PDB file of C-alpha atoms in Angstrom:
ATOM      1  CA  UNK A   1      84.689  55.876  18.390  1.00 52.00           C
ATOM      2  CA  UNK A   2      85.360  59.630  18.684  1.00 50.00           C
ATOM      3  CA  UNK A   3      85.640  59.294  22.469  1.00 50.00           C
ATOM      4  CA  UNK A   4      88.031  56.403  22.168  1.00 45.00           C
ATOM      5  CA  UNK A   5      90.207  58.291  19.648  1.00 49.00           C
ATOM      6  CA  UNK A   6      90.216  61.401  21.877  1.00 44.00           C
ATOM      7  CA  UNK A   7      91.185  59.385  24.938  1.00 50.00           C
ATOM      8  CA  UNK A   8      93.941  57.660  22.956  1.00 48.00           C
ATOM      9  CA  UNK A   9      95.372  60.974  21.709  1.00 46.00           C
ATOM     10  CA  UNK A  10      95.232  62.562  25.162  1.00 49.00           C
ATOM     11  CA  UNK A  11      96.779  59.466  26.748  1.00 51.00           C
ATOM     12  CA  UNK A  12      99.622  59.286  24.226  1.00 47.00           C
ATOM     13  CA  UNK A  13     100.218  63.039  24.503  1.00 50.00           C
ATOM     14  CA  UNK A  14     100.431  62.780  28.289  1.00 49.00           C
ATOM     15  CA  UNK A  15     102.714  59.804  28.043  1.00 46.00           C
ATOM     16  CA  UNK A  16     105.001  61.573  25.518  1.00 47.00           C
ATOM     17  CA  UNK A  17     105.112  64.718  27.642  1.00 46.00           C
ATOM     18  CA  UNK A  18     105.908  62.754  30.822  1.00 47.00           C
ATOM     19  CA  UNK A  19     108.664  60.901  29.030  1.00 46.00           C
ATOM     20  CA  UNK A  20     110.203  64.219  27.886  1.00 44.00           C
ATOM     21  CA  UNK A  21     110.203  65.557  31.423  1.00 41.00           C
ATOM     22  CA  UNK A  22     111.647  62.338  32.864  1.00 43.00           C
ATOM     23  CA  UNK A  23     114.443  62.339  30.311  1.00 44.00           C
ATOM     24  CA  UNK A  24     115.498  65.927  31.090  1.00 46.00           C
ATOM     25  CA  UNK A  25     118.418  66.178  33.506  1.00 50.00           C
ATOM     26  CA  UNK A  26     117.289  67.155  36.967  1.00 51.00           C
ATOM     27  CA  UNK A  27     113.580  66.898  35.780  1.00 50.00           C
ATOM     28  CA  UNK A  28     113.632  70.415  34.316  1.00 51.00           C
ATOM     29  CA  UNK A  29     115.386  72.121  37.258  1.00 50.00           C
ATOM     30  CA  UNK A  30     118.316  72.964  35.033  1.00 51.00           C
ATOM     31  CA  UNK A  31     116.174  75.437  33.037  1.00 50.00           C
ATOM     32  CA  UNK A  32     115.265  77.334  36.184  1.00 51.00           C
ATOM     33  CA  UNK A  33     118.919  77.349  37.300  1.00 49.00           C
ATOM     34  CA  UNK A  34     119.935  79.014  34.029  1.00 52.00           C
ATOM     35  CA  UNK A  35     117.285  81.730  34.252  1.00 56.00           C
ATOM     36  CA  UNK A  36     118.059  82.848  37.806  1.00 56.00           C
ATOM     37  CA  UNK A  37     121.770  83.530  37.306  1.00 72.00           C
ATOM     38  CA  UNK A  38     121.021  85.412  34.052  1.00 79.00           C
ATOM     39  CA  UNK A  39     118.527  87.648  35.842  1.00 90.00           C
ATOM     40  CA  UNK A  40     121.025  88.169  38.665  1.00 88.00           C
ATOM     41  CA  UNK A  41     123.756  89.072  36.165  1.00 88.00           C
ATOM     42  CA  UNK A  42     121.422  91.655  34.592  1.00 90.00           C
ATOM     43  CA  UNK A  43     120.591  93.140  37.962  1.00 90.00           C
ATOM     44  CA  UNK A  44     124.275  93.267  38.932  1.00 89.00           C
ATOM     45  CA  UNK A  45     125.137  94.917  35.587  1.00 86.00           C
ATOM     46  CA  UNK A  46     122.380  97.538  36.044  1.00 88.00           C
ATOM     47  CA  UNK A  47     123.593  98.232  39.619  1.00 91.00           C
ATOM     48  CA  UNK A  48     127.151  98.596  38.438  1.00 90.00           C
ATOM     49  CA  UNK A  49     126.115 100.972  35.621  1.00 87.00           C
ATOM     50  CA  UNK A  50     124.085 103.080  38.078  1.00 92.00           C
ATOM     51  CA  UNK A  51     127.079 103.329  40.402  1.00 95.00           C
ATOM     52  CA  UNK A  52     129.308 104.328  37.496  1.00 94.00           C
ATOM     53  CA  UNK A  53     126.779 106.888  36.284  1.00 94.00           C
ATOM     54  CA  UNK A  54     126.516 108.415  39.768  1.00 96.00           C
ATOM     55  CA  UNK A  55     130.300 109.036  39.852  1.00 97.00           C
ATOM     56  CA  UNK A  56     130.622 110.667  36.386  1.00 97.00           C
ATOM     57  CA  UNK A  57     130.337 114.434  35.816  1.00 98.00           C
ATOM     58  CA  UNK A  58     126.932 115.606  34.544  1.00 98.00           C
ATOM     59  CA  UNK A  59     127.704 118.087  31.711  1.00 98.00           C
ATOM     60  CA  UNK A  60     124.165 118.501  30.362  1.00 98.00           C
ATOM     61  CA  UNK A  61     122.004 121.338  31.623  1.00 98.00           C
ATOM     62  CA  UNK A  62     118.297 120.801  30.906  1.00 97.00           C
ATOM     63  CA  UNK A  63     117.584 124.413  31.952  1.00 97.00           C
ATOM     64  CA  UNK A  64     119.974 125.953  29.455  1.00 98.00           C
ATOM     65  CA  UNK A  65     118.741 128.057  26.509  1.00 98.00           C
ATOM     66  CA  UNK A  66     120.543 125.891  23.964  1.00 98.00           C
ATOM     67  CA  UNK A  67     119.897 128.194  21.010  1.00 98.00           C
ATOM     68  CA  UNK A  68     121.280 131.214  22.793  1.00 98.00           C
ATOM     69  CA  UNK A  69     124.276 129.224  23.943  1.00 98.00           C
ATOM     70  CA  UNK A  70     125.042 127.976  20.416  1.00 98.00           C
ATOM     71  CA  UNK A  71     124.621 131.489  19.018  1.00 98.00           C
ATOM     72  CA  UNK A  72     127.286 132.723  21.480  1.00 98.00           C
ATOM     73  CA  UNK A  73     129.541 129.844  20.570  1.00 98.00           C
ATOM     74  CA  UNK A  74     129.304 130.686  16.865  1.00 98.00           C
ATOM     75  CA  UNK A  75     130.274 134.316  17.560  1.00 98.00           C
ATOM     76  CA  UNK A  76     133.196 133.057  19.703  1.00 98.00           C
ATOM     77  CA  UNK A  77     134.218 130.478  17.066  1.00 98.00           C
ATOM     78  CA  UNK A  78     134.415 133.183  14.396  1.00 98.00           C
ATOM     79  CA  UNK A  79     136.775 135.243  16.609  1.00 98.00           C
ATOM     80  CA  UNK A  80     138.919 132.246  17.604  1.00 98.00           C
ATOM     81  CA  UNK A  81     138.914 130.399  14.283  1.00 97.00           C
ATOM     82  CA  UNK A  82     137.600 127.195  15.860  1.00 98.00           C
ATOM     83  CA  UNK A  83     134.906 124.706  14.949  1.00 98.00           C
ATOM     84  CA  UNK A  84     132.139 123.697  17.333  1.00 98.00           C
ATOM     85  CA  UNK A  85     131.407 120.196  18.533  1.00 98.00           C
ATOM     86  CA  UNK A  86     127.894 119.641  19.861  1.00 98.00           C
ATOM     87  CA  UNK A  87     127.620 116.473  21.861  1.00 98.00           C
ATOM     88  CA  UNK A  88     123.907 115.703  22.030  1.00 98.00           C
ATOM     89  CA  UNK A  89     122.583 113.493  24.804  1.00 98.00           C
ATOM     90  CA  UNK A  90     121.721 113.724  28.458  1.00 98.00           C
ATOM     91  CA  UNK A  91     122.814 113.043  32.012  1.00 98.00           C
ATOM     92  CA  UNK A  92     120.571 109.925  31.831  1.00 96.00           C
ATOM     93  CA  UNK A  93     122.799 108.373  29.158  1.00 96.00           C
ATOM     94  CA  UNK A  94     125.742 106.334  30.468  1.00 95.00           C
ATOM     95  CA  UNK A  95     127.490 106.405  27.062  1.00 96.00           C
ATOM     96  CA  UNK A  96     127.144 110.193  26.910  1.00 98.00           C
ATOM     97  CA  UNK A  97     128.690 110.571  30.308  1.00 98.00           C
ATOM     98  CA  UNK A  98     131.467 108.068  29.513  1.00 97.00           C
ATOM     99  CA  UNK A  99     132.375 109.939  26.289  1.00 98.00           C
ATOM    100  CA  UNK A 100     132.516 113.312  28.092  1.00 98.00           C
ATOM    101  CA  UNK A 101     134.674 111.835  30.854  1.00 98.00           C
ATOM    102  CA  UNK A 102     136.892 110.017  28.332  1.00 98.00           C
ATOM    103  CA  UNK A 103     137.695 113.244  26.476  1.00 98.00           C
ATOM    104  CA  UNK A 104     138.188 115.251  29.675  1.00 98.00           C
ATOM    105  CA  UNK A 105     140.444 112.624  31.309  1.00 98.00           C
ATOM    106  CA  UNK A 106     142.556 111.778  28.245  1.00 98.00           C
ATOM    107  CA  UNK A 107     145.154 114.615  28.025  1.00 98.00           C
ATOM    108  CA  UNK A 108     145.862 114.086  24.319  1.00 98.00           C
ATOM    109  CA  UNK A 109     142.200 114.306  23.375  1.00 98.00           C
ATOM    110  CA  UNK A 110     141.475 117.221  25.740  1.00 98.00           C
ATOM    111  CA  UNK A 111     144.384 119.223  24.281  1.00 98.00           C
ATOM    112  CA  UNK A 112     143.195 118.447  20.704  1.00 98.00           C
ATOM    113  CA  UNK A 113     139.640 119.568  21.503  1.00 98.00           C
ATOM    114  CA  UNK A 114     140.637 122.671  23.452  1.00 98.00           C
ATOM    115  CA  UNK A 115     142.952 123.818  20.651  1.00 98.00           C
ATOM    116  CA  UNK A 116     140.494 123.322  17.774  1.00 98.00           C
ATOM    117  CA  UNK A 117     136.926 123.347  19.094  1.00 98.00           C
ATOM    118  CA  UNK A 118     134.369 124.951  21.296  1.00 98.00           C
ATOM    119  CA  UNK A 119     132.499 122.063  22.939  1.00 98.00           C
ATOM    120  CA  UNK A 120     128.839 122.092  23.845  1.00 98.00           C
ATOM    121  CA  UNK A 121     126.597 119.515  25.484  1.00 98.00           C
ATOM    122  CA  UNK A 122     123.114 119.800  23.943  1.00 98.00           C
ATOM    123  CA  UNK A 123     120.586 118.349  26.355  1.00 98.00           C
ATOM    124  CA  UNK A 124     117.923 115.881  25.321  1.00 98.00           C
ATOM    125  CA  UNK A 125     115.789 114.722  28.244  1.00 97.00           C
ATOM    126  CA  UNK A 126     112.168 114.595  29.361  1.00 95.00           C
ATOM    127  CA  UNK A 127     112.807 117.962  31.109  1.00 94.00           C
ATOM    128  CA  UNK A 128     113.931 119.631  27.877  1.00 97.00           C
ATOM    129  CA  UNK A 129     114.046 117.944  24.499  1.00 97.00           C
ATOM    130  CA  UNK A 130     115.311 121.052  22.689  1.00 98.00           C
ATOM    131  CA  UNK A 131     113.098 120.112  19.778  1.00 97.00           C
ATOM    132  CA  UNK A 132     113.631 123.370  17.772  1.00 97.00           C
ATOM    133  CA  UNK A 133     117.397 123.134  18.066  1.00 98.00           C
ATOM    134  CA  UNK A 134     117.491 119.463  17.131  1.00 98.00           C
ATOM    135  CA  UNK A 135     115.184 120.117  14.147  1.00 98.00           C
ATOM    136  CA  UNK A 136     117.789 122.539  12.740  1.00 97.00           C
ATOM    137  CA  UNK A 137     120.218 119.615  12.519  1.00 97.00           C
ATOM    138  CA  UNK A 138     117.651 117.150  11.144  1.00 97.00           C
ATOM    139  CA  UNK A 139     117.091 115.365  14.506  1.00 97.00           C
ATOM    140  CA  UNK A 140     120.176 113.170  14.487  1.00 98.00           C
ATOM    141  CA  UNK A 141     119.410 111.584  17.875  1.00 97.00           C
ATOM    142  CA  UNK A 142     116.242 110.027  16.411  1.00 96.00           C
ATOM    143  CA  UNK A 143     118.359 108.450  13.703  1.00 96.00           C
ATOM    144  CA  UNK A 144     121.491 107.437  15.569  1.00 97.00           C
ATOM    145  CA  UNK A 145     120.712 107.427  19.284  1.00 97.00           C
ATOM    146  CA  UNK A 146     122.843 109.166  21.922  1.00 98.00           C
ATOM    147  CA  UNK A 147     125.372 110.489  22.177  1.00 98.00           C
ATOM    148  CA  UNK A 148     125.482 111.916  18.665  1.00 98.00           C
ATOM    149  CA  UNK A 149     127.908 114.579  17.525  1.00 98.00           C
ATOM    150  CA  UNK A 150     127.171 117.597  15.391  1.00 98.00           C
ATOM    151  CA  UNK A 151     130.192 119.468  14.032  1.00 98.00           C
ATOM    152  CA  UNK A 152     129.718 123.123  13.021  1.00 98.00           C
ATOM    153  CA  UNK A 153     132.283 125.240  11.257  1.00 98.00           C
ATOM    154  CA  UNK A 154     133.168 128.671  12.664  1.00 97.00           C
ATOM    155  CA  UNK A 155     130.160 130.253  10.890  1.00 97.00           C
ATOM    156  CA  UNK A 156     127.737 127.800  12.464  1.00 97.00           C
ATOM    157  CA  UNK A 157     127.220 125.737   9.302  1.00 98.00           C
ATOM    158  CA  UNK A 158     126.767 122.014  10.059  1.00 98.00           C
ATOM    159  CA  UNK A 159     129.599 120.077   8.410  1.00 98.00           C
ATOM    160  CA  UNK A 160     129.278 116.627   9.975  1.00 98.00           C
ATOM    161  CA  UNK A 161     126.890 114.511  12.037  1.00 98.00           C
ATOM    162  CA  UNK A 162     128.544 111.529  13.647  1.00 98.00           C
ATOM    163  CA  UNK A 163     127.010 108.606  15.499  1.00 97.00           C
ATOM    164  CA  UNK A 164     129.039 107.444  18.453  1.00 97.00           C
ATOM    165  CA  UNK A 165     128.902 103.680  18.217  1.00 96.00           C
ATOM    166  CA  UNK A 166     131.810 103.668  15.718  1.00 97.00           C
ATOM    167  CA  UNK A 167     134.066 104.980  18.540  1.00 98.00           C
ATOM    168  CA  UNK A 168     133.071 102.310  21.062  1.00 96.00           C
ATOM    169  CA  UNK A 169     135.519  99.758  22.387  1.00 95.00           C
ATOM    170  CA  UNK A 170     134.376  97.434  25.085  1.00 91.00           C
ATOM    171  CA  UNK A 171     132.616  99.499  27.774  1.00 87.00           C
ATOM    172  CA  UNK A 172     134.394 102.626  26.632  1.00 94.00           C
ATOM    173  CA  UNK A 173     135.817 104.389  23.601  1.00 98.00           C
ATOM    174  CA  UNK A 174     138.815 103.923  21.327  1.00 98.00           C
ATOM    175  CA  UNK A 175     141.311 106.763  21.745  1.00 98.00           C
ATOM    176  CA  UNK A 176     142.597 106.308  18.206  1.00 98.00           C
ATOM    177  CA  UNK A 177     139.168 106.439  16.621  1.00 98.00           C
ATOM    178  CA  UNK A 178     138.097 109.476  18.655  1.00 98.00           C
ATOM    179  CA  UNK A 179     141.386 111.239  17.912  1.00 98.00           C
ATOM    180  CA  UNK A 180     140.927 110.586  14.186  1.00 98.00           C
ATOM    181  CA  UNK A 181     137.450 112.061  14.299  1.00 98.00           C
ATOM    182  CA  UNK A 182     138.640 115.201  16.060  1.00 98.00           C
ATOM    183  CA  UNK A 183     141.596 115.592  13.631  1.00 98.00           C
ATOM    184  CA  UNK A 184     139.373 115.068  10.586  1.00 98.00           C
ATOM    185  CA  UNK A 185     136.910 117.791  11.507  1.00 98.00           C
ATOM    186  CA  UNK A 186     139.123 120.400  13.078  1.00 98.00           C
ATOM    187  CA  UNK A 187     139.366 123.757  11.228  1.00 97.00           C
ATOM    188  CA  UNK A 188     141.446 123.726   8.073  1.00 91.00           C
ATOM    189  CA  UNK A 189     144.665 125.733   8.397  1.00 76.00           C
TER     190      UNK A 189
END
C-alpha cells in the first residue's frame, strides 16, 4: 500500500509539473530570455560607468599625509576667514568623482566654494584608509557611505557632517541642493 501511494504521489507530481511547463508560453524559454537581457544591461551599465570614471579627474591622493594637510588648511582658514569642506571618499568611487567634477564644472558652485571654503579630498581606499583622521570625525563614511562631507569652521571644529545622497538627482547632483548646502555652512559674516 505504501508503494502504491508513493507511486501515485510521484506520478501526480510529475503530471502536475509537466502540465505547468506545457502551459508556460514558449515552454519556459521566456524566463531565460528575460534573464539574459538583464545581465547584458548590467554589464553595459558597468562598462559605461567604468568609461565615465576613467574620464573624470582623480582628486584623492592615497599617499597624502591627511592630518598634516588638514592642519595646514586650518591655519590657512584662520587667516582667510574661511570654513573647510572635507569631501571624504576615493578615486574608486564614481559618485565621489562625479561630485568633485560637478562642483568644478559648475561656475556658480565653484565661485561659491572658492569664496567661502578651503576644499580637501580626504582619501579612503585600501591603500590608505586614514583611520586616525576619520576617527576624529566619528567615522562618517561607515555610517553614510561615500562621498560624505565634513564641514569645519576656521578653527578646525567640526560643525556639520553631511551624507551625499540628499544631493543626488538622476545620475548626478542637484545644483540647487548643493548650492543650499554650501550657503548654509559658509562662514557667518
